[in-house]
mmCIF file of C-alpha atoms in Angstrom:
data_model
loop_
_atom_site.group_PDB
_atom_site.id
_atom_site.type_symbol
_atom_site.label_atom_id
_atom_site.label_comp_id
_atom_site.label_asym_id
_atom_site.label_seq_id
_atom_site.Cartn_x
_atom_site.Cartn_y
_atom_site.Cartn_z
ATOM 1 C CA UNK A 254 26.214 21.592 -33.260
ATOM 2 C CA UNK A 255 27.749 20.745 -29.974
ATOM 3 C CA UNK A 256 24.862 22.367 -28.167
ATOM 4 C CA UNK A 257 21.774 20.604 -30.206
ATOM 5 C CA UNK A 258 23.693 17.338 -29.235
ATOM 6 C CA UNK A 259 23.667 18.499 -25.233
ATOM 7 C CA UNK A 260 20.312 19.500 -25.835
ATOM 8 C CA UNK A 261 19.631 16.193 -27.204
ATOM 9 C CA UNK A 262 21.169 14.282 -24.678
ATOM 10 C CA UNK A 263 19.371 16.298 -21.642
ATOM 11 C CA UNK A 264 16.000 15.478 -23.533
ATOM 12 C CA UNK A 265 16.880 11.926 -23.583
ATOM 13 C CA UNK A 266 17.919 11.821 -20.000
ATOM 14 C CA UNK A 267 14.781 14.003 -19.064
ATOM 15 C CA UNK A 268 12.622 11.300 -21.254
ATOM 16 C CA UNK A 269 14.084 8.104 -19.529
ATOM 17 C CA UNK A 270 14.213 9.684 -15.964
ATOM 18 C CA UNK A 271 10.501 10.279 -16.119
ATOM 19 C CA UNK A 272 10.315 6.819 -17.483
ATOM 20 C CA UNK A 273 12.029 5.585 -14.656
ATOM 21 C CA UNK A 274 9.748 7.180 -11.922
ATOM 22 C CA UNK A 275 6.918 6.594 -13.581
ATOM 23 C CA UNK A 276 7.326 2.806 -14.031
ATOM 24 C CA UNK A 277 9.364 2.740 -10.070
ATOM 25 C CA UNK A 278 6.302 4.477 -8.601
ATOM 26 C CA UNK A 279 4.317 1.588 -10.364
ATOM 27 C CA UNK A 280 6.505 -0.813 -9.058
ATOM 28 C CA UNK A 281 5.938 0.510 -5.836
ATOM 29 C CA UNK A 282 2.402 0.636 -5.390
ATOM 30 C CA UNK A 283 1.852 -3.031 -6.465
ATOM 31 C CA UNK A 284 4.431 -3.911 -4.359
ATOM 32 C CA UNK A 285 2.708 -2.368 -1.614
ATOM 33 C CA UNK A 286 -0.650 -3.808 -2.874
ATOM 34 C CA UNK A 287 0.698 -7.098 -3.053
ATOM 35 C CA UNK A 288 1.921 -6.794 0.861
ATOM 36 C CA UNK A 289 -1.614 -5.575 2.009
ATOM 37 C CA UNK A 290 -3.228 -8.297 0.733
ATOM 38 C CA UNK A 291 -0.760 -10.832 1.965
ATOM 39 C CA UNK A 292 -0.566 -10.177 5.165
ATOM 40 C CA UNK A 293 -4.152 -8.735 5.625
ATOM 41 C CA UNK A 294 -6.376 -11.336 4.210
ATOM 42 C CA UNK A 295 -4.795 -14.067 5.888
ATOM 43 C CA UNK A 296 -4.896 -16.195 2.322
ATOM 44 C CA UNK A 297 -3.287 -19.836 2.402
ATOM 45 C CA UNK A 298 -2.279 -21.560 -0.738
ATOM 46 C CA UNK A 299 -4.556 -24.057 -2.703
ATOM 47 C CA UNK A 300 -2.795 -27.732 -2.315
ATOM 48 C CA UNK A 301 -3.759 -31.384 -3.548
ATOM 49 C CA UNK A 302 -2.780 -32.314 -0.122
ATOM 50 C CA UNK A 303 -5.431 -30.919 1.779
ATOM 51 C CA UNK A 304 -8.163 -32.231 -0.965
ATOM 52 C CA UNK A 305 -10.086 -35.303 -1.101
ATOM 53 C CA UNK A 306 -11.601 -36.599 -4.692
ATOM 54 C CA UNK A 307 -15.379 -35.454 -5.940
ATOM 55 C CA UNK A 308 -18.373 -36.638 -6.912
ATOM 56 C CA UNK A 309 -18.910 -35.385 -11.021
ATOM 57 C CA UNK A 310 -21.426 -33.891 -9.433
ATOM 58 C CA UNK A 311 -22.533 -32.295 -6.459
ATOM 59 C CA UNK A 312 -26.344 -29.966 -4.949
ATOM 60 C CA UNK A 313 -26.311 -28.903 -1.356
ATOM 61 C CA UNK A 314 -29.295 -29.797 -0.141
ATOM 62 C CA UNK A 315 -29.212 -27.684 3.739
ATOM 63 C CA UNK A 316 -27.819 -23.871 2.535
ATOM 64 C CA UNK A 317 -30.428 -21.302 2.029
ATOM 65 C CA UNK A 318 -30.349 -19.061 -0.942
ATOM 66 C CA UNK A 319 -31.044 -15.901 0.542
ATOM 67 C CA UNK A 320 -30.946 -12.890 -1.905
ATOM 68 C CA UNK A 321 -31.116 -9.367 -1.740
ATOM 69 C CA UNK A 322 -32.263 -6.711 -4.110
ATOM 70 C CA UNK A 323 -29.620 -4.023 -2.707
ATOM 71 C CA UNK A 324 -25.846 -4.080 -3.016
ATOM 72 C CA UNK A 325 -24.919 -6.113 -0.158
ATOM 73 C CA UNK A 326 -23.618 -9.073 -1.741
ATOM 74 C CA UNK A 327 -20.366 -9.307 1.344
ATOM 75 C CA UNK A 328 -22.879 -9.259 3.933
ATOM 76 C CA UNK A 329 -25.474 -11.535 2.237
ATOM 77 C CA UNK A 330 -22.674 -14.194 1.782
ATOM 78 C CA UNK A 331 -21.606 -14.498 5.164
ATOM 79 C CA UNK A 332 -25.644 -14.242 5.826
ATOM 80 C CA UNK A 333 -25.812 -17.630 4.347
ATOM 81 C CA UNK A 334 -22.830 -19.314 5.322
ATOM 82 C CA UNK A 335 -24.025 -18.455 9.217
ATOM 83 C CA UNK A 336 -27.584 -20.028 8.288
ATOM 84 C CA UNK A 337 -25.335 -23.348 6.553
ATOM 85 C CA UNK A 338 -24.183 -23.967 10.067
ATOM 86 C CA UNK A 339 -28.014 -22.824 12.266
ATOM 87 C CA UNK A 340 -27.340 -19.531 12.826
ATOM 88 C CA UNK A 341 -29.975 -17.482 10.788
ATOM 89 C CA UNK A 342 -29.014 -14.041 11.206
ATOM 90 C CA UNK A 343 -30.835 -10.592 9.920
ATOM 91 C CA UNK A 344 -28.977 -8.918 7.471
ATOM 92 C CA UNK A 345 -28.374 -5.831 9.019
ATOM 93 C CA UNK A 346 -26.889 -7.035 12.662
ATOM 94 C CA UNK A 347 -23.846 -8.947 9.692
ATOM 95 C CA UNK A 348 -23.590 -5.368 8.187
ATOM 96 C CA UNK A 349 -23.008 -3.942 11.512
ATOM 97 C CA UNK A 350 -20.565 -6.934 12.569
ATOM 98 C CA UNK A 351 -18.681 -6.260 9.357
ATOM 99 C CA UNK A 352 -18.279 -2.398 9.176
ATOM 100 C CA UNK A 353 -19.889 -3.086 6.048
ATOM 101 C CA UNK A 354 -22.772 -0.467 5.076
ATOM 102 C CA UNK A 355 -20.597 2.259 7.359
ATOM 103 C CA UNK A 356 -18.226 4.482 6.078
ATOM 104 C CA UNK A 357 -17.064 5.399 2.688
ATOM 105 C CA UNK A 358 -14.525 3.703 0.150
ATOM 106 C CA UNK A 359 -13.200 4.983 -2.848
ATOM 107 C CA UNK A 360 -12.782 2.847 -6.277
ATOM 108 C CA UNK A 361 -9.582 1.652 -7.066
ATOM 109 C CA UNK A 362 -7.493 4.232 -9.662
ATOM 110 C CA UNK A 363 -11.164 6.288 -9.725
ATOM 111 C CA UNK A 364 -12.210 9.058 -7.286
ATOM 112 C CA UNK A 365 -15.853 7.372 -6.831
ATOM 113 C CA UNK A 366 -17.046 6.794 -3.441
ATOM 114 C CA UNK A 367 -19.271 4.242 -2.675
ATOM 115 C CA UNK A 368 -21.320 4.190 0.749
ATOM 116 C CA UNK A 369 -18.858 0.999 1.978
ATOM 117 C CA UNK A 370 -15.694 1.801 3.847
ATOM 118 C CA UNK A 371 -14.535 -1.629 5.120
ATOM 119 C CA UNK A 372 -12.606 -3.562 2.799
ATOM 120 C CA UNK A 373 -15.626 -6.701 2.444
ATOM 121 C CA UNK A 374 -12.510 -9.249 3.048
ATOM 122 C CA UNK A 375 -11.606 -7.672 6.388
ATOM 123 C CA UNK A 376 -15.029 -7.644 7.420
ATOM 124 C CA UNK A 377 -15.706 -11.281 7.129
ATOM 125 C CA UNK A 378 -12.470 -11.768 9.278
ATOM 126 C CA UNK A 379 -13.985 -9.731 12.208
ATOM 127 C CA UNK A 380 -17.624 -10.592 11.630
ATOM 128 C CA UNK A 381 -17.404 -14.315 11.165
ATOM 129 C CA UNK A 382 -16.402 -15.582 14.829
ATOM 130 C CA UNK A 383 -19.304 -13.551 16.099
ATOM 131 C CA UNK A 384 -21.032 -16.096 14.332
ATOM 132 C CA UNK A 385 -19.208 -18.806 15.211
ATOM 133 C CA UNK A 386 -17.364 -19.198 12.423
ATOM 134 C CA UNK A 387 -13.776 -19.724 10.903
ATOM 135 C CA UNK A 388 -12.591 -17.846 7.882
ATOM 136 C CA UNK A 389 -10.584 -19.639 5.906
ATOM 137 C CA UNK A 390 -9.329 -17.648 2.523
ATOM 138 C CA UNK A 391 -7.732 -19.849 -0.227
ATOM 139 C CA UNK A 392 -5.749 -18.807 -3.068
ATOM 140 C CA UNK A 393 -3.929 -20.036 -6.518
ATOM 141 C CA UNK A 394 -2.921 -19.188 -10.031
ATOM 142 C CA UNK A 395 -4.015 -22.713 -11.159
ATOM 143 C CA UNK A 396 -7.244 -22.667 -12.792
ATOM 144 C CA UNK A 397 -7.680 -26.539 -12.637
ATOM 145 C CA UNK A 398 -6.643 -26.622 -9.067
ATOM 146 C CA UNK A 399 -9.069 -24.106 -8.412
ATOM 147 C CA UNK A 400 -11.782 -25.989 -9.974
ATOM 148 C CA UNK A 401 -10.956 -29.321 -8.082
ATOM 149 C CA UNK A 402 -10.638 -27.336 -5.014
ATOM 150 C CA UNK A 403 -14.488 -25.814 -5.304
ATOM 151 C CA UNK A 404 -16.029 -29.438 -5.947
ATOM 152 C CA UNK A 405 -13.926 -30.521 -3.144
ATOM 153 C CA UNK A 406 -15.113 -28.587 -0.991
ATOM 154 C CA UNK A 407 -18.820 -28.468 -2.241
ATOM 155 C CA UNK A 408 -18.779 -32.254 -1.715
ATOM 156 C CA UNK A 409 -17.719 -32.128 1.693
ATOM 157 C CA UNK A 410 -20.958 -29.767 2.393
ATOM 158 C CA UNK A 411 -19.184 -26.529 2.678
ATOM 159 C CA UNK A 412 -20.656 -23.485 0.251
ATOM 160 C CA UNK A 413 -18.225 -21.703 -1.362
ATOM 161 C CA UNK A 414 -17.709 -17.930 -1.066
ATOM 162 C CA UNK A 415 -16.034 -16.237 -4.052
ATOM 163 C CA UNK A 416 -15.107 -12.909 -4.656
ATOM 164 C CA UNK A 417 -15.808 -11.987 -8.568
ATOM 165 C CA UNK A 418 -16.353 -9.495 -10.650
ATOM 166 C CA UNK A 419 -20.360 -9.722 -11.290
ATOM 167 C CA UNK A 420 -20.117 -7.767 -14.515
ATOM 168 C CA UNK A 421 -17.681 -10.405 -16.071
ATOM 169 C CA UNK A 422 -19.640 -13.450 -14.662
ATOM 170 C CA UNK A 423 -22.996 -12.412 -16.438
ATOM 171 C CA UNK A 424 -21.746 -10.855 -19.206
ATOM 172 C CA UNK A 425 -22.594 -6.630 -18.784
ATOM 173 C CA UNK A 426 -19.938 -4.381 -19.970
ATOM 174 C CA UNK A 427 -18.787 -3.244 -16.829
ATOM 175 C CA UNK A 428 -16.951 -4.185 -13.228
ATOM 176 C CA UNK A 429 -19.013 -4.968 -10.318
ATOM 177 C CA UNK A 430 -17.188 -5.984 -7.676
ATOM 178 C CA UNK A 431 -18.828 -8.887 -6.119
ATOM 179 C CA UNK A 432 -19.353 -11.467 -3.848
ATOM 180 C CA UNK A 433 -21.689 -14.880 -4.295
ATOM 181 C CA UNK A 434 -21.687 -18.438 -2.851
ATOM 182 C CA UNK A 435 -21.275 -21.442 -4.769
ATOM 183 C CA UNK A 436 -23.676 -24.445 -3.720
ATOM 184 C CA UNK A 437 -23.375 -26.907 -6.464
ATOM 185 C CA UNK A 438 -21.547 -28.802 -9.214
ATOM 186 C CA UNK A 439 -21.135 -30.500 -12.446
ATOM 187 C CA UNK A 440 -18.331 -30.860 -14.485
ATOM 188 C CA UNK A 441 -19.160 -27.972 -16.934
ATOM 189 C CA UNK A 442 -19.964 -25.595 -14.337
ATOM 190 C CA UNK A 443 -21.100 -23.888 -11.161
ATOM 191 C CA UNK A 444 -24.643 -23.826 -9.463
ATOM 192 C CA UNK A 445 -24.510 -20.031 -7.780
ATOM 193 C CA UNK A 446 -26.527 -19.234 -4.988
ATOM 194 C CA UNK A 447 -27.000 -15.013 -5.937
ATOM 195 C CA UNK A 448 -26.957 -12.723 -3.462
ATOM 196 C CA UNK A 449 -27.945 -9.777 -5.179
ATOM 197 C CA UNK A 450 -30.705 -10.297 -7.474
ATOM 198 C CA UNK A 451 -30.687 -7.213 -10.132
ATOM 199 C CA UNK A 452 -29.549 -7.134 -12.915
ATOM 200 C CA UNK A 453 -27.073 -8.519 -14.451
ATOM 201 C CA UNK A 454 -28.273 -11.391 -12.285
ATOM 202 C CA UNK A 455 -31.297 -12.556 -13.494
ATOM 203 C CA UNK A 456 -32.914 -14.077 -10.358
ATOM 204 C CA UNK A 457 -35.442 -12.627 -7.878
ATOM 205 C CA UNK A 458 -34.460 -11.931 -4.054
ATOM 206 C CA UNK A 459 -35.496 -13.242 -1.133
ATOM 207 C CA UNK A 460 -35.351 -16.502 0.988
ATOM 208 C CA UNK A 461 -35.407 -19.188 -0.837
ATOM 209 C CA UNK A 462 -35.338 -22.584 0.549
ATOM 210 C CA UNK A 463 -32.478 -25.132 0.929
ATOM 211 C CA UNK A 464 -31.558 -27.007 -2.231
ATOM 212 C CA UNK A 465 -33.065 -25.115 -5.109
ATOM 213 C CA UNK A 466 -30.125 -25.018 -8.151
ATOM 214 C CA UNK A 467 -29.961 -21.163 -7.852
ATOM 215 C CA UNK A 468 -28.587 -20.086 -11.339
ATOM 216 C CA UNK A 469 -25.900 -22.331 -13.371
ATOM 217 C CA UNK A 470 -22.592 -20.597 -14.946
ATOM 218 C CA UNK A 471 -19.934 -22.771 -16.691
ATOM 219 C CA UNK A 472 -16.158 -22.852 -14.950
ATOM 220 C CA UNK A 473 -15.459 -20.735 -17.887
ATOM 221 C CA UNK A 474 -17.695 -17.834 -16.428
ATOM 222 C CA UNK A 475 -16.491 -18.035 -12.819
ATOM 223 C CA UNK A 476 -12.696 -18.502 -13.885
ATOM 224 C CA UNK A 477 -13.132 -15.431 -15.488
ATOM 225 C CA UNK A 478 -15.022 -13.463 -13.565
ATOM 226 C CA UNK A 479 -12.134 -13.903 -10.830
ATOM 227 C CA UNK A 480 -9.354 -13.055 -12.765
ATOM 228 C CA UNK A 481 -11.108 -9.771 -13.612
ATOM 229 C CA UNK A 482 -11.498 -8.863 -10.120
ATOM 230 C CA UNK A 483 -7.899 -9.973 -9.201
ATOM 231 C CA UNK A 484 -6.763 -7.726 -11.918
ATOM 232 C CA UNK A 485 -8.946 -4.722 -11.240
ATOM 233 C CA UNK A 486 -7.909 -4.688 -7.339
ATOM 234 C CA UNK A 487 -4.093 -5.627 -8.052
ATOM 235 C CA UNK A 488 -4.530 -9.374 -5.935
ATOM 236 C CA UNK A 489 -0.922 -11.636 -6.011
ATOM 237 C CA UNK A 490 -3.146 -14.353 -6.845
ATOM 238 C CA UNK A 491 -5.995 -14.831 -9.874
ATOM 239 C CA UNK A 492 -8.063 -17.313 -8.065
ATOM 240 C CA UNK A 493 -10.029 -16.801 -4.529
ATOM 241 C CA UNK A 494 -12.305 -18.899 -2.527
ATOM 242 C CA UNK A 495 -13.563 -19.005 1.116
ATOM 243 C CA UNK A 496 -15.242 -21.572 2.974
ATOM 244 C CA UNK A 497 -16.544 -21.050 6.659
ATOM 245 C CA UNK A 498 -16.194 -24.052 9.554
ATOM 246 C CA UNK A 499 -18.141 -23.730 12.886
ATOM 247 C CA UNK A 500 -16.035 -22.890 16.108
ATOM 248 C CA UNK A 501 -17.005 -20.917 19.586
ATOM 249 C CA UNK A 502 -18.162 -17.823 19.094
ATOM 250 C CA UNK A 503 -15.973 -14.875 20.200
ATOM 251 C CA UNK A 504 -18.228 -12.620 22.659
ATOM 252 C CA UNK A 505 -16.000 -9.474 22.899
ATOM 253 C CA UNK A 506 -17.507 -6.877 20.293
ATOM 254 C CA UNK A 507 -14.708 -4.181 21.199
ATOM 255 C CA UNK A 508 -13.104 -5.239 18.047
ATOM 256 C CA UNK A 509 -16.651 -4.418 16.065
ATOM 257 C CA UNK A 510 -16.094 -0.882 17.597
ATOM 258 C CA UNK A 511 -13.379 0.108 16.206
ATOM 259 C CA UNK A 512 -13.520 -1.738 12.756
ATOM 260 C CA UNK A 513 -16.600 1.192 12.968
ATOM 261 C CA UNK A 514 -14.646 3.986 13.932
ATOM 262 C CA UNK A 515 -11.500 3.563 11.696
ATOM 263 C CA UNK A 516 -14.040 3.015 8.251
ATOM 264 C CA UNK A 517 -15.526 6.135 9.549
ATOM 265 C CA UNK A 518 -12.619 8.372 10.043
ATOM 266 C CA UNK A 519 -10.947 6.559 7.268
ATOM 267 C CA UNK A 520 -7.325 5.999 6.065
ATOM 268 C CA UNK A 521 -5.624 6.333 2.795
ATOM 269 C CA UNK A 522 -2.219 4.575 4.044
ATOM 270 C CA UNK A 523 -2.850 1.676 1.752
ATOM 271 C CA UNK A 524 -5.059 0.578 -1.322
ATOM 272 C CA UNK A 525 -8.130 2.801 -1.915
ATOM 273 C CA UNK A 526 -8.480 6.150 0.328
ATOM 274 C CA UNK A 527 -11.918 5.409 3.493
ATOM 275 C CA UNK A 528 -13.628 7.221 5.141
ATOM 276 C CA UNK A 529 -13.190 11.008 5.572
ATOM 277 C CA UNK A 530 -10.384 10.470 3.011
ATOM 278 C CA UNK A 531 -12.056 8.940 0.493
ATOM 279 C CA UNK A 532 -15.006 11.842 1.058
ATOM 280 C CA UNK A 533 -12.146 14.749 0.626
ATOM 281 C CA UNK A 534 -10.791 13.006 -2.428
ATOM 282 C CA UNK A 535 -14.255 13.163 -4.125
ATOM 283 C CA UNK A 536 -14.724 17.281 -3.183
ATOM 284 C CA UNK A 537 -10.986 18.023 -4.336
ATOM 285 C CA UNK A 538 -11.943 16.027 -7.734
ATOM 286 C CA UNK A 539 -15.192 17.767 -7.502
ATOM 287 C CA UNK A 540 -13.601 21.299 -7.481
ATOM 288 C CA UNK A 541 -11.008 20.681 -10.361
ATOM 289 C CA UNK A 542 -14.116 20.076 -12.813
#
């Protein structure tokens, strides 16, 4: 008897120990998730205070809709913002100022690689004062401050950048991480300039000119579509948006240069595994079956 209750008791332990590293690693790596994106993406909370009242409604009437029929929504985005402000761009010198077709990057908690190794929200940080640009990254758990935020800044003539999950926003039964600009208003909704016109989107790339409504979602469909990306990357924060202002461009590309080199070699300190990491991931996964 007094051994079946020792063995009991060592089963229990056993039972809660694992329960304790199991949920303590947990802890762990959202803790450390939660740092990276802090102090990486540079993101400044949503206030009232820096906000002036809308319109009910709102079009930009001088931002391109340029869409592409590739997965290059990042690049696409900042594509347009540069055009908002004169600076018309080709697509491919933004990828290259952004790391952003280089490299590898694997999914988060998945050993799929996809052909992008810079983290898309680092690459508009580098990229954008090449343009002459500012990035500034908002965030906030408030869904209604988000929304006033958006029209805010709409009707002050800045498109909005958000990063979304595309799947959620158009209703397919699957994550897309995504990017898309935001260049109009009403009160029900969101007039969203696409930048990558297959499906789920139902739009057609290419230039389009300045002022056309681009296709309408309700705040319902953007709200969520952000909180399913926050969730699926492990963001501190539900609700994202980025708006660009013009400064002097930077003229030093040394920093281009090695944003290249490190999402080629790759890293898998933090988040995801890149690079030559996130390559030998895939093969070891590869070999197990």
């Amino acid at each position: 008897m007094r051994r079946y209750r020792i063995a009991i008791i060592v089963g229990i332990s056993l039972v809660l120990l694992t329960t304790v590293l199991i949920v303590g690693r947990q802890w762990f790596n959202r803790t450390l998730l939660h740092w990276y994106f802090s102090s990486t993406y540079e993101p400044q909370p949503l206030t009232t205070a820096t906000l002036v009242p809308a319109p009910d409604s709102w079009m930009l009437v001088d931002t391109p809709w340029i869409a592409a029929d590739l997965p290059v929504c990042q690049s696409t985005s900042l594509q347009m913002m540069a055009a908002h402000h004169g600076n018309l761009q080709p697509r491919p010198a933004i990828d290259w100022l952004m790391a952003f077709t280089y490299g590898f990057s694997a999914l988060p908690d998945s050993t799929e690689v996809t052909p992008f190794g810079q983290d898309p929200e680092i690459g508009l940080q580098v990229a954008a004062p090449y343009l002459g640009l500012q990035r500034r990254y908002y965030t906030t758990d408030d869904p209604n401050l988000w929304l006033t935020a958006a029209r805010s800044f709409i009707a002050q003539g800045h498109p909005v950048r958000v990063a979304l999950d595309m799947g959620q926003l158009y209703g397919a039964n699957e994550l897309i991480p995504h990017s898309d600009v935001l260049a109009g208003y009403d009160q029900q909704g969101f007039f969203v300039y696409e930048t990558v016109c297959v499906a789920p989107a139902n739009c057609q790339p290419g230039h389009h000119r300045a002022g056309e409504t681009g296709l309408y979602v309700t705040n319902e469909q953007v709200l969520a579509a952000m909180e399913a990306h926050a969730a699926a990357f492990g963001y501190p924060w539900r609700y994202n948006l980025t708006i660009f202002l013009p400064t002097t461009p930077s003229t030093d590309i040394e920093p281009v240069w090695q944003q290249i080199a490190r999402v080629t070699l790759g890293n898998q300190q933090y988040g995801p595994p890149t690079g030559l990491a996130a390559l030998e991931q895939l093969i070891v996964a590869l070999e197990r079956g």
